[in-house]
mmCIF file of C-alpha atoms and ligand atoms in Angstrom:
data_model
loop_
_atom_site.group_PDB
_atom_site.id
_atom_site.type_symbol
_atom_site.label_atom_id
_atom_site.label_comp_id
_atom_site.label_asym_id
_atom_site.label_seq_id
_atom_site.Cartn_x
_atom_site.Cartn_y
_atom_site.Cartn_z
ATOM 1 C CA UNK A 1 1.492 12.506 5.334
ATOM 2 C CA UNK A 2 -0.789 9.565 4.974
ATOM 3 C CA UNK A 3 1.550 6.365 4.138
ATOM 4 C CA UNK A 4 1.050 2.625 3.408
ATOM 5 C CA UNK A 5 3.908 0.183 3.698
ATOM 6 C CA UNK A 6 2.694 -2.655 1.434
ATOM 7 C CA UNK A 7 4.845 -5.510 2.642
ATOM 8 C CA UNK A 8 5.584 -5.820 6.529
ATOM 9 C CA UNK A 9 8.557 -8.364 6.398
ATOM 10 C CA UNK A 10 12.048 -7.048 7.852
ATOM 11 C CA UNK A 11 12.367 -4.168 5.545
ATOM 12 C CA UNK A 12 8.784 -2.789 5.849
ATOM 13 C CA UNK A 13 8.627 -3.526 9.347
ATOM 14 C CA UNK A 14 12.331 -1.220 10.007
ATOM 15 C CA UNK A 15 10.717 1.477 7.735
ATOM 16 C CA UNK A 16 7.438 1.848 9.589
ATOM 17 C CA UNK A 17 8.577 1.531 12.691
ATOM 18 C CA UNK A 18 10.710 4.844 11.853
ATOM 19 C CA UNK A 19 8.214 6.701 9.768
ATOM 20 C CA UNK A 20 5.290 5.894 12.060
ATOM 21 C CA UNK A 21 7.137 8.107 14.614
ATOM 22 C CA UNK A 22 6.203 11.184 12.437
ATOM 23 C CA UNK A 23 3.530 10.425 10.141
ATOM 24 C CA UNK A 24 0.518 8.048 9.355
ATOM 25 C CA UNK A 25 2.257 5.062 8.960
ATOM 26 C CA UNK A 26 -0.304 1.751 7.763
ATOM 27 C CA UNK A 27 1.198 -1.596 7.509
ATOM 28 C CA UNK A 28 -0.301 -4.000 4.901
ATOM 29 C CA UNK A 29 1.023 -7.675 4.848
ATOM 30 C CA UNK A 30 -0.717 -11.028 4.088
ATOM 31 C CA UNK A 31 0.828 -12.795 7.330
ATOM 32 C CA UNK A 32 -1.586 -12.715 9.686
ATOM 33 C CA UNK A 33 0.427 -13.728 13.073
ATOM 34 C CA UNK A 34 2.601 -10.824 12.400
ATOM 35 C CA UNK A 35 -0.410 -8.248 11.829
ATOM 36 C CA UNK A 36 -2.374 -9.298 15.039
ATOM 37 C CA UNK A 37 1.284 -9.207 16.923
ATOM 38 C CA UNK A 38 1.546 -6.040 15.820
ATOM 39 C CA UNK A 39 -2.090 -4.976 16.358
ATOM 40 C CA UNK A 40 -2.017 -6.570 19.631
ATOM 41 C CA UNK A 41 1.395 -5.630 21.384
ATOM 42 C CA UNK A 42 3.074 -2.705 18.941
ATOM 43 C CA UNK A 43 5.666 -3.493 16.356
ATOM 44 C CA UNK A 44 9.274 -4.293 18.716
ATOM 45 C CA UNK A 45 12.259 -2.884 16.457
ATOM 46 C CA UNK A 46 15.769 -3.730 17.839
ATOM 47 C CA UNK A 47 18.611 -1.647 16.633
ATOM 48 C CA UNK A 48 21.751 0.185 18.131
ATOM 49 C CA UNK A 49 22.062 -1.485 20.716
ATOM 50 C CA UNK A 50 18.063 -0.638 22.010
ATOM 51 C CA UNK A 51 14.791 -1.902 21.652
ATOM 52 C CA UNK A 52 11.397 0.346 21.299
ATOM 53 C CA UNK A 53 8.145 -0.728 20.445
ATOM 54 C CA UNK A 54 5.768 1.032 18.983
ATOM 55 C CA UNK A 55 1.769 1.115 18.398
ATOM 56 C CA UNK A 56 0.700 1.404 14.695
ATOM 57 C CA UNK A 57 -2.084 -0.228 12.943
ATOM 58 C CA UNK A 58 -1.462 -3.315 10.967
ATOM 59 C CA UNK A 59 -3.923 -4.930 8.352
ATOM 60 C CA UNK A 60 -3.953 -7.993 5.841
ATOM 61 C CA UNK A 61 -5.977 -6.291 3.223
ATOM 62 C CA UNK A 62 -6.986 -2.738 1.733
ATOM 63 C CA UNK A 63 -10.353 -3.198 3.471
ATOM 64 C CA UNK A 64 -11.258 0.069 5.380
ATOM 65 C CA UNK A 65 -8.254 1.283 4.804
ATOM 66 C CA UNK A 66 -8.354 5.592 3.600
ATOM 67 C CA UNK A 67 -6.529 6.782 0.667
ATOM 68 C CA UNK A 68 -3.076 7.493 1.147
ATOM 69 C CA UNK A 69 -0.294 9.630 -0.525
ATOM 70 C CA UNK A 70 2.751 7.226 -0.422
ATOM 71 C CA UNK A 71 2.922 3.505 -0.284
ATOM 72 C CA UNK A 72 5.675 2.420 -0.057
ATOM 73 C CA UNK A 73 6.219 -1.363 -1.779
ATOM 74 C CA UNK A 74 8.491 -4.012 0.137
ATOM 75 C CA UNK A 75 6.893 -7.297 -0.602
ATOM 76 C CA UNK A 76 8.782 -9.885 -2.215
ATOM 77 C CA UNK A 77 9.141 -10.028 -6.406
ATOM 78 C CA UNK A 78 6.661 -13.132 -6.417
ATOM 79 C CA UNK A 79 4.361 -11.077 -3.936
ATOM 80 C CA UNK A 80 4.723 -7.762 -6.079
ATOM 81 C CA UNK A 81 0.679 -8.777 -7.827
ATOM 82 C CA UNK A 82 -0.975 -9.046 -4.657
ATOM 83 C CA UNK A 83 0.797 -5.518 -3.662
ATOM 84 C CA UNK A 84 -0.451 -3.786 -6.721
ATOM 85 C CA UNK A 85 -3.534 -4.635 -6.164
ATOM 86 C CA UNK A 86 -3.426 -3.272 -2.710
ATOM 87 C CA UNK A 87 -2.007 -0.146 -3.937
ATOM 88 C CA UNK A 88 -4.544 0.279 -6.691
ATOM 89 C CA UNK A 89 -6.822 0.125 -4.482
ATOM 90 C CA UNK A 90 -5.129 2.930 -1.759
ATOM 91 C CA UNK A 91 -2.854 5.042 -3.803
ATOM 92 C CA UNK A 92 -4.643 8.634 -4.490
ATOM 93 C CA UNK A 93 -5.175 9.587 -8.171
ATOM 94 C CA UNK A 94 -1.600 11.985 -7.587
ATOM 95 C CA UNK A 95 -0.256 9.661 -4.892
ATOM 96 C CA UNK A 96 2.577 7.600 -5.985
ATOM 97 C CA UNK A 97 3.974 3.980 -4.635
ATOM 98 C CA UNK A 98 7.394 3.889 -4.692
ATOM 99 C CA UNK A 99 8.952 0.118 -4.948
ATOM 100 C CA UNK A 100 11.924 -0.497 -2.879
ATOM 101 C CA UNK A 101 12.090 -4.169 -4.055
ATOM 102 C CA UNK A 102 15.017 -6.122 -5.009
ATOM 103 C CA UNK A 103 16.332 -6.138 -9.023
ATOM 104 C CA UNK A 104 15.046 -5.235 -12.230
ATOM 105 C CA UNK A 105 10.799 -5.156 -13.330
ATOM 106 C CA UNK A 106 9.003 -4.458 -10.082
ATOM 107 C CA UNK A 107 8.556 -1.037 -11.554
ATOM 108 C CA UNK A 108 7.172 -2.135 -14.275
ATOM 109 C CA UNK A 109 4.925 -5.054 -13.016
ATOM 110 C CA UNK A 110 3.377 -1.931 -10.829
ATOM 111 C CA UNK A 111 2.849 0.316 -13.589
ATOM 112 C CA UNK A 112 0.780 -2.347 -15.073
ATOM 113 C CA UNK A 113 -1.806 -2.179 -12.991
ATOM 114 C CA UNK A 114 -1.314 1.318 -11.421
ATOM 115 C CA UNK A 115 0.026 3.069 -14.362
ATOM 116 C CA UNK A 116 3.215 4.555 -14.886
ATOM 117 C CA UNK A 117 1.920 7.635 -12.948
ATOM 118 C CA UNK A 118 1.671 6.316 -9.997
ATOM 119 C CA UNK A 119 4.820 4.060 -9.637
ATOM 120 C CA UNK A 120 8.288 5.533 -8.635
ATOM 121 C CA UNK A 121 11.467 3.196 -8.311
ATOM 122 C CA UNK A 122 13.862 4.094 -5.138
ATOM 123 C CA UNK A 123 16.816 2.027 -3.624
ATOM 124 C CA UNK A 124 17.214 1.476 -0.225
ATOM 125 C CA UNK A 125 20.897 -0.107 1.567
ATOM 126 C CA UNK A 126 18.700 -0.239 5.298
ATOM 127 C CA UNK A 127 19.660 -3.876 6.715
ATOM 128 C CA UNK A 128 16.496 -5.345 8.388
ATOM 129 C CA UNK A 129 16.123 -8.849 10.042
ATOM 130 C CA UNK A 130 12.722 -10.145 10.890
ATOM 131 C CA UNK A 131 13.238 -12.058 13.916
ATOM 132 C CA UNK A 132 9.811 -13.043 15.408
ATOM 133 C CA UNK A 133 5.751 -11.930 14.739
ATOM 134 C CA UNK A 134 6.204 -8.620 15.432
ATOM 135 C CA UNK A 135 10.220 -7.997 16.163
ATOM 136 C CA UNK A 136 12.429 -7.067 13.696
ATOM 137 C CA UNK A 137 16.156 -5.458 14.000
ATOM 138 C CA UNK A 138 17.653 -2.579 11.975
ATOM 139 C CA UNK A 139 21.346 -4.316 11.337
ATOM 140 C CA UNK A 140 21.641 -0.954 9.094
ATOM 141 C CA UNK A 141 20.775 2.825 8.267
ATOM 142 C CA UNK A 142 22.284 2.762 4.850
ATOM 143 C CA UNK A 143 20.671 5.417 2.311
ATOM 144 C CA UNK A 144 17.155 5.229 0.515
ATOM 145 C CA UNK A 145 17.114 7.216 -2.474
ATOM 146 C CA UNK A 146 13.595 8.192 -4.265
ATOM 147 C CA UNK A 147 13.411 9.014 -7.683
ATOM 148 C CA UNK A 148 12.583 12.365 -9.111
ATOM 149 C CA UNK A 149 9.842 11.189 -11.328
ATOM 150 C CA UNK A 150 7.086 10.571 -11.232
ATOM 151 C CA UNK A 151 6.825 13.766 -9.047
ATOM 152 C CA UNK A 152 9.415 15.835 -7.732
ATOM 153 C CA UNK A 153 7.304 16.646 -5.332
ATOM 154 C CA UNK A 154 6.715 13.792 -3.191
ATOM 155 C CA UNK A 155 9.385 11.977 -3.813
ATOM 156 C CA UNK A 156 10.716 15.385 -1.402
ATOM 157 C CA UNK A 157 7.986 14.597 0.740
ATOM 158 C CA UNK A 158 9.214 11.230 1.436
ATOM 159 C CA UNK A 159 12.997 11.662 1.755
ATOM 160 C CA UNK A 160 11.973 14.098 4.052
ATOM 161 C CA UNK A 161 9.952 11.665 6.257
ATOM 162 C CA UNK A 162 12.611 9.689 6.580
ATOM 163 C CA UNK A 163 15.332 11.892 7.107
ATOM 164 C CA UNK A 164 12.866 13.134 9.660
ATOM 165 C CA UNK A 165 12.498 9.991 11.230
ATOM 166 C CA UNK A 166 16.646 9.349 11.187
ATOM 167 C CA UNK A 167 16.436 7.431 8.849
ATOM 168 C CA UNK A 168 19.380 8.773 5.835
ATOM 169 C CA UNK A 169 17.279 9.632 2.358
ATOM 170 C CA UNK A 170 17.014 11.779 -1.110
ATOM 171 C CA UNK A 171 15.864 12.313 -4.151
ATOM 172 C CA UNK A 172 18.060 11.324 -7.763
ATOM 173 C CA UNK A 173 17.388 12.260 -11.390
ATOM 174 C CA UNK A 174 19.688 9.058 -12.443
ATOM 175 C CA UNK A 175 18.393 6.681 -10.111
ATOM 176 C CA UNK A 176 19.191 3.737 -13.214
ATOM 177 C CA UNK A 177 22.607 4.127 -12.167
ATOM 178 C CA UNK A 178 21.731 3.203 -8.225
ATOM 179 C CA UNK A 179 19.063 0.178 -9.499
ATOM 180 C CA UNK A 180 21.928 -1.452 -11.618
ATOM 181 C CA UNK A 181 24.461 -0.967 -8.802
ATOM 182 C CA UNK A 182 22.564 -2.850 -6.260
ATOM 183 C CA UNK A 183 21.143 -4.936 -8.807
ATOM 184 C CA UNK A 184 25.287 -5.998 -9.184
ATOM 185 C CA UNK A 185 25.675 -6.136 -5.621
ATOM 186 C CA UNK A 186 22.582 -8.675 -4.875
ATOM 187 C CA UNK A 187 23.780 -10.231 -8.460
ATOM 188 C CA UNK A 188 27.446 -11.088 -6.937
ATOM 189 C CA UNK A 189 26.082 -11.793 -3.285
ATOM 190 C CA UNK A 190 22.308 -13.747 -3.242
ATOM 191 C CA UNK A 191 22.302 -16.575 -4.913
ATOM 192 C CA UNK A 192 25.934 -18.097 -4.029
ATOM 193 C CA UNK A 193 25.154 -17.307 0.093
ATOM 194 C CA UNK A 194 22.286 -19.475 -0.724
ATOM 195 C CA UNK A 195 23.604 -21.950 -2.437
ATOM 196 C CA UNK A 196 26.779 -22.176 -0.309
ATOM 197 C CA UNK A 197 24.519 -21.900 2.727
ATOM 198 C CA UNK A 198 26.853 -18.793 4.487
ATOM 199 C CA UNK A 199 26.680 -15.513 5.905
ATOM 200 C CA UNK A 200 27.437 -12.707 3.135
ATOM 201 C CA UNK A 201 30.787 -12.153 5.129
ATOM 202 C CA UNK A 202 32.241 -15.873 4.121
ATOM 203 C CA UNK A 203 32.413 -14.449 -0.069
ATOM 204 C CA UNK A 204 34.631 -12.532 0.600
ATOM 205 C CA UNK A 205 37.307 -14.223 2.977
ATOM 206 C CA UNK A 206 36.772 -17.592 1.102
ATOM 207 C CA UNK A 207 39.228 -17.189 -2.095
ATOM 208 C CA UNK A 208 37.203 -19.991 -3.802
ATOM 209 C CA UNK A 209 34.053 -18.190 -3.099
ATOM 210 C CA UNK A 210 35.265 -14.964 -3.837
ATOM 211 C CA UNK A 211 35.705 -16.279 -7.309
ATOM 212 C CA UNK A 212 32.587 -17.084 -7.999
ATOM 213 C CA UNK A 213 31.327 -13.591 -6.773
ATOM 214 C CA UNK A 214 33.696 -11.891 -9.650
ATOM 215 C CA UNK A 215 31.948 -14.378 -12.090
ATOM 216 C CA UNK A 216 28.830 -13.260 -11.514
ATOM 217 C CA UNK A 217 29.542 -9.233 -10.971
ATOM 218 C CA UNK A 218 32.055 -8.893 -14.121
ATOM 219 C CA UNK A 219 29.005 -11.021 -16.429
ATOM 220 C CA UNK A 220 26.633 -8.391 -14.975
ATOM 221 C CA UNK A 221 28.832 -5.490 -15.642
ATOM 222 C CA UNK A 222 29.081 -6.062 -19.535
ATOM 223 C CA UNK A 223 25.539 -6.218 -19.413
ATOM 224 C CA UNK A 224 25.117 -2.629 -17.557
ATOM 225 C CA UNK A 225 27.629 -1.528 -19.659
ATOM 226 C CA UNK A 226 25.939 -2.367 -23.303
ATOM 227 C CA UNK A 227 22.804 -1.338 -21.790
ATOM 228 C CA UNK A 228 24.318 1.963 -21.523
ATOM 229 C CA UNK A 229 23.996 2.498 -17.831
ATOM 230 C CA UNK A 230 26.511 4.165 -15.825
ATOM 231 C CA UNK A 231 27.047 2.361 -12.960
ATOM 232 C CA UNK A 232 27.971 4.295 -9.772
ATOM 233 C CA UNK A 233 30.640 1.107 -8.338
ATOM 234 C CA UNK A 234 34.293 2.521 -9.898
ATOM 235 C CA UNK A 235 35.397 -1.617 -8.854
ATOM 236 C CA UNK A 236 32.092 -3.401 -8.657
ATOM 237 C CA UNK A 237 33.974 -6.706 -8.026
ATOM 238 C CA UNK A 238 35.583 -5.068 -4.962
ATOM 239 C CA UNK A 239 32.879 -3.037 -4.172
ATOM 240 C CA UNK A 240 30.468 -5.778 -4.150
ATOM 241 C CA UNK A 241 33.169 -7.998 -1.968
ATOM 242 C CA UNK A 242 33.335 -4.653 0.903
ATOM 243 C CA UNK A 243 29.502 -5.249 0.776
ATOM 244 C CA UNK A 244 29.932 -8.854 1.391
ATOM 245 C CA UNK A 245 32.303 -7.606 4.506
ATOM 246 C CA UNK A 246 30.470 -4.532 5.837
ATOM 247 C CA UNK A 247 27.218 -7.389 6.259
ATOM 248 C CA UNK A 248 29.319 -9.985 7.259
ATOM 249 C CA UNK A 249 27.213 -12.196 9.655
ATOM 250 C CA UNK A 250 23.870 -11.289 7.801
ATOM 251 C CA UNK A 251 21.962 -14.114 6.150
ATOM 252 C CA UNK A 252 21.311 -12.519 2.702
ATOM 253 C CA UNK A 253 17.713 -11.995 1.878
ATOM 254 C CA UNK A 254 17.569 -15.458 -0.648
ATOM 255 C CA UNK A 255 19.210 -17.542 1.942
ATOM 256 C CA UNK A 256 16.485 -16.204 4.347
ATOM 257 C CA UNK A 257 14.483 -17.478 1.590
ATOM 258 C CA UNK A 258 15.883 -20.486 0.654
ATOM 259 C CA UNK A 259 15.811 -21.374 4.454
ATOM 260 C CA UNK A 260 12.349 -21.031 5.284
ATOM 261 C CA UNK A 261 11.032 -22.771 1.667
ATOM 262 C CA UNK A 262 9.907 -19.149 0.109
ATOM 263 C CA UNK A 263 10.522 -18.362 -3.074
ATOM 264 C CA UNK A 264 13.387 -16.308 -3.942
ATOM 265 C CA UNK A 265 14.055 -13.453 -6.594
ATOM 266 C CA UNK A 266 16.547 -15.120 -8.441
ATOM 267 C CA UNK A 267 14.565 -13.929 -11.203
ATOM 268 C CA UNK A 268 14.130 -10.418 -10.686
ATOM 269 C CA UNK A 269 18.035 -10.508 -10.036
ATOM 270 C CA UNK A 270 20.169 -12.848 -11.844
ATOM 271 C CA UNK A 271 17.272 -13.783 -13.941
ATOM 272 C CA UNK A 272 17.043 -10.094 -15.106
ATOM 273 C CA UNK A 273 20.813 -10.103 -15.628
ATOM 274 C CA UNK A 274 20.325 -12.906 -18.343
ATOM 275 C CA UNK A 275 17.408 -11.342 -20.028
ATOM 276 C CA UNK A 276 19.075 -8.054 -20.596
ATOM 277 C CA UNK A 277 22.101 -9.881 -21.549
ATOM 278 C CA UNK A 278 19.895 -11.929 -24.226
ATOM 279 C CA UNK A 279 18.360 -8.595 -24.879
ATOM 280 C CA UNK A 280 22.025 -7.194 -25.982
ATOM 281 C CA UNK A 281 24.098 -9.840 -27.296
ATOM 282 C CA UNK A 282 26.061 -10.454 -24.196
ATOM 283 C CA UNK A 283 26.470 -13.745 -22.794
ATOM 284 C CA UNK A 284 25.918 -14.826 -19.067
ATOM 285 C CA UNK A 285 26.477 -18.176 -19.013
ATOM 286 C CA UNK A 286 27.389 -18.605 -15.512
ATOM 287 C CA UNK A 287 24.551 -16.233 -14.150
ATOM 288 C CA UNK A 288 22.172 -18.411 -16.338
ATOM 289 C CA UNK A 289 23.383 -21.751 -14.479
ATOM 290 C CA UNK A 290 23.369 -19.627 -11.178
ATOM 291 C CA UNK A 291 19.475 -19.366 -12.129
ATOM 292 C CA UNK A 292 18.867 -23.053 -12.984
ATOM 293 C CA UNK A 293 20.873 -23.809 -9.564
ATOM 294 C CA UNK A 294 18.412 -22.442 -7.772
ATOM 295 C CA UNK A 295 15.582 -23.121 -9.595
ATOM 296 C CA UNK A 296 16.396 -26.391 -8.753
ATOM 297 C CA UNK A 297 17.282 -25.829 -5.156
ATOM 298 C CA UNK A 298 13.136 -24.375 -5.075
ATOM 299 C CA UNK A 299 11.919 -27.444 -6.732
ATOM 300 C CA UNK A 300 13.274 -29.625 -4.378
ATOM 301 C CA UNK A 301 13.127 -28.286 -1.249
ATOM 302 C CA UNK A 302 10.368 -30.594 -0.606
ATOM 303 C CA UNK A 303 12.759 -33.671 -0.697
ATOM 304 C CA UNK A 304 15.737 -32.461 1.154
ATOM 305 C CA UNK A 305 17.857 -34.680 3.108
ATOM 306 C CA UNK A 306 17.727 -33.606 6.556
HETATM 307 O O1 KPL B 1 20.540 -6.637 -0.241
HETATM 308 C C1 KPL B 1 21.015 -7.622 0.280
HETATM 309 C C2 KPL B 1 20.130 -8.812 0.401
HETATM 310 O O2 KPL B 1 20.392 -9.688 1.212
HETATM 311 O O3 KPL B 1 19.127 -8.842 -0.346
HETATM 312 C C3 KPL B 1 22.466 -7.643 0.698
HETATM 313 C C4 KPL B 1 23.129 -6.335 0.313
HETATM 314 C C5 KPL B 1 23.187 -8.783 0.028
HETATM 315 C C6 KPL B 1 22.627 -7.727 2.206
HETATM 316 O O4 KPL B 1 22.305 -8.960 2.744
#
């Protein structure tokens, strides 16, 4: 199978590496150190307690590149335009790209320009670090699940690549019910390790902190629940806490973000939590001034105190 992973950061990067072992594996990502790296030396990928590199091509554009079946979309939310127009350009009349992107719209903002089919929404738990141009580490092999539509057909294919590749995978007809459940998780964990400046482990041993975490889950949990969505988490405070513990010493992706001056998805995540609370008459006060807290974290970044 021909594939394009539109986004190279950590994610991308894990995922290729793995699928590229198997199949047709393209890398598309805007950051030009890491795509000659790649080009030049093979991707590195650290993970149990090994390190393999491999040789697959890398580009920063759709240029030359042949129609593919799958793309698969990890950019960033803010980076989610450029990717669509990438996968416009790449993604076969019945190919589909599937967006493994953080929180709520992605989908959506795909389907815009692609149309709705040739998007598909999946949900991936794989821990990825990018730690240099061209080196990233798997920290995890947690589950990627495809969804059914917009063909039950490839979203088969795909699992199947990855499973192939050992890399855990399926296919869902209720994958609304996996979206909102990591949508709580990142919802409860993102913002406050970036505004508290920890690793996801210190929410949950920090009572103070861990208070704040069951702000934010039990605000988003009225609004999954009015939306109608049943969420797959039987104690999303807790569960979202044991997430907290089983990634304890990883920097959460906004933190990452935070850190280096990017934006973050605050509002694809807690942002999307306040809009469909809006949407349904439920309030979220305290994800709202999560939102502003970072928006103003952004804004200033610029001016920091060292
Ligand atoms: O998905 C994550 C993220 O950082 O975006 C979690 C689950 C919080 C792991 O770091």
């Amino acid at each position: 199978m021909k594939i394009a992973i539109i986004g190279a950061g950590a994610l991308g990067s894990v995922i290729g590496f793995h699928l590229a072992a198997n199949h047709a594996v393209t890398l598309v990502d805007p950051w030009e150190e890491h795509v000659n790296t790649i080009n030049e030396y093979g991707l590195r990928c650290s993970f149990d307690d090994q390190e393999q590199v491999r040789l697959l091509p890398a580009t920063t554009s759709a240029d030359n590149l042949e129609p593919v079946e799958v793309a698969l979309i990890t950019v960033k939310a803010a980076q989610t335009p450029w990717a669509a127009e990438i996968a416009a350009q790449i993604v076969q009349p019945n190919g589909v790209a599937y967006t493994l992107q953080n929180g709520l719209g992605n989908a959506e903002r795909l389907a815009s320009r692609l149309g709705t089919q040739r998007v598909g929404q999946g949900v991936t738990t794989i821990g990825a670090t990018l730690l240099a141009p061209g080196h990233v580490r798997m920290a995890g092999r947690g589950p990627t699940t495809f969804a059914a539509t917009p063909s039950l057909q490839l979203a088969y294919a795909v699992a199947d690549a990855f499973r192939a590749s050992s890399l855990p995978a399926g296919v869902s007809t209720d994958l609304a019910s996996l979206v909102w459940g990591k949508l709580i998780v990142n919802t409860g964990i993102n913002a406050l390790t970036a505004l508290l400046r920890v690793p996801n482990g210190a929410l949950a041993n920090i009572p103070a902190a861990e208070k704040l975490v069951r702000r934010a889950v039990e605000e988003a949990v009225a609004v999954a629940c009015a939306a109608g969505i049943t969420i797959g988490l039987s104690d999303p405070v807790a569960e979202t806490l044991a997430v907290a513990r089983a990634t304890a010493t990883n920097r959460s992706s906004m933190l990452q973000d935070v850190l280096r001056g990017a934006p973050t998805e605050i509002d694809t995540i807690n942002g999307a939590i306040v809009r469909e609370g809006q949407r349904l008459g439920v309030p979220t006060p305290f994800n709202a001034f999560l939102c502003d807290l970072i928006t103003a974290l952004e804004a200033t970044t610029p001016l920091r105190v060292k």
